[in-house]
CSV table of C-alpha atoms in Angstrom, one decimal:
chain,number,residue,atom,x,y,z
A,13,MET,CA,7.8,0.5,-9.0
A,14,ASP,CA,11.2,0.3,-10.1
A,15,PHE,CA,14.5,-0.4,-8.3
A,16,SER,CA,14.4,-3.3,-6.3
A,17,SER,CA,15.5,-5.6,-3.9
A,18,ARG,CA,11.6,-6.7,-5.7
A,19,TRP,CA,12.9,-7.3,-9.4
A,20,PHE,CA,16.2,-9.2,-8.2
A,21,VAL,CA,16.9,-12.8,-9.0
A,22,ASN,CA,20.3,-13.8,-8.3
A,23,ASP,CA,22.2,-16.6,-8.7
A,24,ASP,CA,20.7,-18.7,-5.3
A,25,GLY,CA,17.6,-17.9,-6.7
A,26,THR,CA,17.3,-15.2,-3.9
A,27,ASN,CA,16.2,-11.4,-3.6
A,28,ASN,CA,19.9,-10.4,-2.4
A,29,GLY,CA,22.3,-8.9,-5.3
A,30,ASP,CA,22.1,-5.4,-7.2
A,31,LEU,CA,20.4,-3.5,-10.9
A,32,LYS,CA,22.7,-6.1,-12.0
A,33,HIS,CA,20.1,-8.4,-11.0
A,34,LEU,CA,17.1,-7.0,-11.9
A,35,LYS,CA,14.8,-9.6,-13.7
A,36,THR,CA,11.7,-7.7,-14.3
A,37,ARG,CA,10.1,-10.1,-17.0
A,38,SER,CA,10.9,-13.2,-14.9
A,39,ILE,CA,8.9,-12.3,-12.6
A,40,VAL,CA,4.8,-12.5,-12.0
A,41,PRO,CA,4.1,-9.5,-10.0
A,42,VAL,CA,0.9,-9.9,-7.8
A,43,ASP,CA,0.1,-6.5,-8.0
A,44,LEU,CA,-0.1,-6.3,-12.1
A,45,ASN,CA,-3.4,-9.6,-11.5
A,46,ALA,CA,-4.4,-7.9,-8.8
A,47,PHE,CA,-5.1,-4.5,-10.8
A,48,LEU,CA,-6.0,-6.4,-14.7
A,49,PHE,CA,-8.8,-8.4,-12.1
A,50,TRP,CA,-10.2,-4.7,-10.8
A,51,ASN,CA,-9.7,-3.1,-14.4
A,52,ALA,CA,-12.1,-6.6,-15.6
A,53,LYS,CA,-14.4,-5.8,-12.9
A,54,ILE,CA,-14.8,-1.9,-14.3
A,55,ILE,CA,-15.0,-2.9,-17.8
A,56,ALA,CA,-17.5,-4.7,-17.1
A,57,GLU,CA,-20.4,-2.3,-15.0
A,58,PHE,CA,-20.0,0.1,-17.7
A,59,TYR,CA,-20.3,-2.2,-20.5
A,60,ALA,CA,-24.2,-4.0,-17.6
A,61,LEU,CA,-24.9,0.3,-17.9
A,62,GLY,CA,-23.8,0.8,-21.2
A,63,GLY,CA,-27.0,-2.2,-21.9
A,64,ASN,CA,-24.8,-4.1,-23.6
A,65,LEU,CA,-24.6,-7.4,-21.3
A,66,THR,CA,-22.7,-10.2,-23.8
A,67,LYS,CA,-19.7,-7.8,-23.7
A,68,ALA,CA,-20.5,-7.4,-19.5
A,69,ALA,CA,-20.7,-11.0,-19.4
A,70,GLU,CA,-18.2,-11.2,-21.0
A,71,PHE,CA,-15.8,-8.7,-18.6
A,72,GLU,CA,-17.2,-11.0,-16.1
A,73,ALA,CA,-16.0,-14.6,-16.6
A,74,ARG,CA,-12.2,-12.2,-17.4
A,75,ALA,CA,-12.9,-10.7,-14.2
A,76,THR,CA,-13.6,-14.6,-12.2
A,77,GLN,CA,-10.5,-16.2,-14.6
A,78,ILE,CA,-7.9,-13.8,-13.3
A,79,ALA,CA,-8.8,-13.8,-10.2
A,80,ASN,CA,-8.7,-17.7,-9.5
A,81,GLY,CA,-5.3,-17.2,-11.4
A,82,ILE,CA,-4.8,-15.0,-8.6
A,83,HIS,CA,-5.7,-17.8,-6.2
A,84,ALA,CA,-3.8,-20.4,-7.7
A,85,CYS,CA,-0.6,-19.0,-7.9
A,86,LEU,CA,-0.2,-16.3,-5.9
A,87,TRP,CA,-2.1,-17.2,-2.7
A,88,HIS,CA,-0.1,-18.9,-0.3
A,89,GLU,CA,-2.8,-19.8,2.9
A,90,ASP,CA,0.5,-21.4,5.1
A,91,LEU,CA,1.6,-17.9,5.1
A,92,GLY,CA,-1.5,-16.0,4.8
A,93,THR,CA,-0.7,-13.5,1.6
A,94,TRP,CA,-0.6,-13.6,-1.9
A,95,LEU,CA,3.3,-12.9,-3.1
A,96,ASP,CA,5.1,-13.4,-6.5
A,97,TYR,CA,6.2,-15.9,-8.4
A,98,ASP,CA,9.5,-16.6,-9.8
A,99,LEU,CA,9.2,-17.8,-13.6
A,100,ILE,CA,13.3,-18.1,-13.4
A,101,ASN,CA,13.3,-20.8,-10.2
A,102,GLY,CA,9.6,-22.1,-10.4
A,103,ARG,CA,9.4,-20.6,-7.0
A,104,ARG,CA,7.3,-18.0,-4.5
A,105,ARG,CA,9.6,-14.7,-3.3
A,106,ASN,CA,8.5,-15.2,0.3
A,107,TYR,CA,9.6,-11.9,0.7
A,108,PHE,CA,6.8,-8.9,2.2
A,109,VAL,CA,6.5,-6.5,0.2
A,110,PRO,CA,3.0,-4.1,0.4
A,111,THR,CA,2.0,-4.8,-3.0
A,112,ASN,CA,1.8,-9.1,-1.3
A,113,LEU,CA,-1.7,-7.5,0.0
A,114,SER,CA,-3.2,-5.5,-3.5
A,115,PRO,CA,-5.6,-8.3,-3.8
A,116,LEU,CA,-7.5,-6.4,-0.6
A,117,TRP,CA,-8.3,-3.5,-2.6
A,118,THR,CA,-9.4,-5.1,-5.2
A,119,LYS,CA,-11.4,-7.1,-4.3
A,120,ALA,CA,-9.3,-10.0,-5.9
A,121,PHE,CA,-10.0,-12.9,-3.6
A,122,ASN,CA,-13.0,-15.2,-3.1
A,123,THR,CA,-15.2,-12.9,-0.6
A,124,ALA,CA,-17.0,-15.5,0.7
A,125,ASN,CA,-13.8,-16.9,2.3
A,126,GLU,CA,-13.5,-12.5,3.3
A,127,ALA,CA,-12.5,-14.4,7.3
A,128,VAL,CA,-10.8,-17.1,6.7
A,129,ILE,CA,-8.5,-14.9,4.9
A,130,THR,CA,-8.5,-12.1,6.6
A,131,ASP,CA,-7.4,-13.6,9.9
A,132,LYS,CA,-4.4,-14.8,8.2
A,133,VAL,CA,-2.8,-11.7,6.7
A,134,LEU,CA,-4.1,-10.8,9.9
A,135,ARG,CA,-1.5,-12.9,11.2
A,136,TYR,CA,0.8,-12.7,8.3
A,137,ILE,CA,0.6,-8.4,9.2
A,138,ASP,CA,2.2,-9.5,13.3
A,139,SER,CA,4.9,-11.9,11.1
A,140,GLN,CA,6.2,-9.5,9.9
A,141,LYS,CA,6.4,-7.6,12.4
A,142,ILE,CA,5.3,-4.3,9.4
A,143,ASP,CA,3.1,-2.4,12.1
A,144,SER,CA,6.6,-1.9,13.8
A,145,TYR,CA,7.9,1.1,12.3
A,146,PRO,CA,7.1,4.6,13.4
A,147,GLY,CA,7.0,6.6,9.9
A,148,GLY,CA,5.2,3.5,8.3
A,149,VAL,CA,5.4,0.8,6.3
A,150,PRO,CA,8.1,0.1,4.6
A,151,ASN,CA,8.2,-1.0,0.6
A,152,THR,CA,10.0,-4.1,1.5
A,153,LEU,CA,12.6,-5.5,4.5
A,154,ALA,CA,15.6,-5.7,2.0
A,155,ASN,CA,18.1,-2.8,2.6
A,156,THR,CA,20.0,-2.5,-0.6
A,157,GLY,CA,19.6,1.0,-1.3
A,158,GLU,CA,16.9,1.1,-3.9
A,159,GLN,CA,14.3,3.7,-3.6
A,160,TRP,CA,11.7,0.9,-3.0
A,161,ASP,CA,13.2,-1.0,-0.8
A,162,TYR,CA,13.7,-0.3,3.3
A,163,PRO,CA,14.0,2.0,5.2
A,164,ASN,CA,11.2,3.6,2.1
A,165,VAL,CA,7.8,4.0,2.6
A,166,TRP,CA,6.0,5.5,-0.1
A,167,ALA,CA,2.2,7.0,0.5
A,168,PRO,CA,0.7,5.0,-2.8
A,169,MET,CA,1.8,1.5,-1.4
A,170,GLN,CA,0.5,3.6,2.2
A,171,TYR,CA,-2.7,4.3,0.7
A,172,MET,CA,-3.1,0.7,-0.7
A,173,LEU,CA,-2.5,-1.2,2.3
A,174,ILE,CA,-4.7,1.5,4.9
A,175,ALA,CA,-7.7,1.3,2.4
A,176,GLY,CA,-7.1,-2.9,1.1
A,177,LEU,CA,-7.3,-3.1,5.2
A,178,ASP,CA,-10.2,-0.5,6.4
A,179,GLY,CA,-12.9,-2.7,2.9
A,180,LEU,CA,-12.8,-5.9,5.2
A,181,ARG,CA,-15.6,-6.5,7.6
A,182,ASP,CA,-13.2,-6.7,10.2
A,183,GLN,CA,-12.7,-4.6,13.5
A,184,ARG,CA,-9.4,-5.0,13.8
A,185,ALA,CA,-7.9,-4.7,10.3
A,186,LYS,CA,-9.9,-1.4,10.5
A,187,ASP,CA,-8.9,-0.8,13.3
A,188,LEU,CA,-5.1,-1.5,11.6
A,189,ALA,CA,-5.8,0.6,8.8
A,190,ARG,CA,-7.0,3.7,11.4
A,191,SER,CA,-4.0,3.2,13.3
A,192,TRP,CA,-1.3,3.4,10.0
A,193,ALA,CA,-3.3,6.4,8.6
A,194,THR,CA,-2.7,7.9,12.2
A,195,ARG,CA,0.4,6.9,12.0
A,196,TRP,CA,1.3,8.2,8.4
A,197,VAL,CA,-1.0,11.6,8.8
A,198,HIS,CA,1.3,12.6,12.1
A,199,SER,CA,4.9,11.9,10.1
A,200,ASN,CA,3.3,13.7,7.4
A,201,TYR,CA,2.7,16.5,9.5
A,202,ILE,CA,5.7,17.0,11.0
A,203,ALA,CA,8.2,16.1,8.0
A,204,TYR,CA,5.8,19.2,6.5
A,205,ASN,CA,6.3,21.1,9.6
A,206,GLU,CA,10.3,21.0,9.5
A,207,THR,CA,11.0,21.5,6.2
A,208,HIS,CA,7.5,22.8,4.5
A,209,ALA,CA,7.7,20.4,2.1
A,210,MET,CA,6.2,16.9,1.3
A,211,PHE,CA,8.4,14.9,0.2
A,212,GLU,CA,8.3,11.7,-2.4
A,213,LYS,CA,9.4,9.7,0.1
A,214,TYR,CA,9.8,9.5,3.7
A,215,ASN,CA,11.3,6.6,6.5
A,216,CYS,CA,10.2,4.0,8.1
A,217,GLU,CA,12.5,4.3,11.0
A,218,GLU,CA,11.7,8.0,11.7
A,219,LEU,CA,8.3,10.3,12.7
A,220,GLY,CA,9.1,13.4,9.9
A,221,GLY,CA,11.7,11.1,8.3
A,222,HIS,CA,12.2,11.4,5.4
A,223,GLY,CA,13.7,8.5,2.5
A,224,GLY,CA,17.1,8.7,0.5
A,225,GLY,CA,18.6,6.1,-2.2
A,226,GLY,CA,18.3,5.6,-5.6
A,227,GLU,CA,19.6,7.4,-8.3
A,228,TYR,CA,18.8,10.8,-7.7
A,229,GLU,CA,18.3,12.6,-4.8
A,230,VAL,CA,14.2,13.1,-2.7
A,231,GLN,CA,11.8,14.8,-4.5
A,232,ILE,CA,9.7,17.6,-3.4
A,233,GLY,CA,6.2,18.2,-4.1
A,234,PHE,CA,5.0,16.1,-5.1
A,235,GLY,CA,1.4,14.9,-6.2
A,236,TRP,CA,0.6,10.9,-4.6
A,237,SER,CA,1.8,12.5,-1.2
A,238,ASN,CA,-0.7,15.7,-1.7
A,239,GLY,CA,-3.3,13.1,-2.8
A,240,VAL,CA,-2.4,10.7,0.3
A,241,ILE,CA,-2.8,13.1,3.0
A,242,ILE,CA,-5.9,14.7,1.5
A,243,GLU,CA,-7.6,11.6,1.5
A,244,PHE,CA,-7.0,10.2,5.0
A,245,LEU,CA,-7.5,13.7,5.7
A,246,ASP,CA,-11.2,13.5,4.0
A,247,LYS,CA,-11.8,10.3,5.2
A,248,TYR,CA,-9.9,9.7,9.0
A,249,GLY,CA,-10.8,13.7,10.0
A,250,ASP,CA,-13.3,13.1,12.5
A,251,VAL,CA,-11.4,10.2,14.4
A,252,LEU,CA,-7.4,11.1,14.1
A,253,SER,CA,-5.8,11.0,17.4
A,254,ALA,CA,-3.1,12.7,17.8
A,255,PRO,CA,-0.1,10.7,19.5
A,256,GLY,CA,-0.5,9.7,23.1
A,257,SER,CA,-3.5,10.7,23.6
A,258,SER,CA,-6.2,8.7,25.2
A,259,SER,CA,-8.9,10.4,22.8
A,260,HIS,CA,-10.6,8.6,19.7
A,261,GLY,CA,-12.0,11.7,19.0
A,262,LEU,CA,-9.8,15.3,17.9
A,263,LYS,CA,-11.8,18.7,19.6
A,264,PRO,CA,-13.3,20.1,17.2
A,265,PHE,CA,-10.0,22.7,18.6
A,266,SER,CA,-7.3,20.3,19.3
A,267,ALA,CA,-4.1,21.2,18.4
A,268,PHE,CA,-3.8,17.8,15.7
A,269,PHE,CA,-7.1,18.9,14.7
A,270,VAL,CA,-5.7,22.8,14.0
A,271,ALA,CA,-2.1,21.8,12.6
A,272,THR,CA,-4.0,18.6,10.4
A,273,VAL,CA,-6.4,21.4,8.4
A,274,ALA,CA,-3.3,24.0,8.3
A,275,LEU,CA,-1.9,21.4,6.6
A,276,PHE,CA,-4.9,20.7,4.2
A,277,GLY,CA,-5.3,24.4,3.2
A,278,THR,CA,-1.5,24.5,2.5
A,279,ILE,CA,-1.3,22.1,0.3
A,280,LEU,CA,-4.4,23.2,-2.0
A,281,MET,CA,-2.6,26.0,-1.8
A,282,ARG,CA,0.3,24.7,-3.2
A,283,ILE,CA,-1.8,22.5,-6.0
A,284,PHE,CA,-4.3,24.9,-6.6
A,285,GLY,CA,-2.7,28.6,-5.7
């Protein structure tokens, strides 16, 4: 994630401003720490597979240390979410970004408290009204004109949110994940059907709308958009529902099923053809 109000720290400590207010080195990001936790877990697993239990224990300890730090510094019980931390002003950055919920994906939390965390996170999602956008979950709620801000929607962020929710042992979270995946597949298909292109970013306000803003024209292609749509079709293809349908599964020859399979095939042809 590059230019975004996520990295703006104005003189008043808010995220109002422009590129002159970028303070990336003064913000402790939730996702970076969640990824460091996961990396430590993976390294520990590889050491264990290789029989080096001493190094495996060392990296397990590092993972635990990082997870404890994430909980102590970035988790907020009152809000039900993790938040970036502003080192300049010594306070939390209380702004929605999909990366706030990245610890769900990497499991960088105490899984013994999963039920409590799930309840709080679902209430947080409801409070931010991020389920209300037809084109997907926006990257922030600040409309600055930067490409990683509202109303742009990015495939990797949708994947991280959906995979994180689906990984929870709560049917409400899993149902929300499936709903968001269905919305994303449908939006991608509409855009592709109208333009014969997959885009790097989309528009949360419009089902099938592509994104804009930033320092260049919206790009087509596009690696991570292709990867995410293939992943969702693979995981949810047997339970996706066409918008407006009362069915929770696709009949073999339904129009939506044919459309998604056609899109899948076209993507593969563009990648490997």
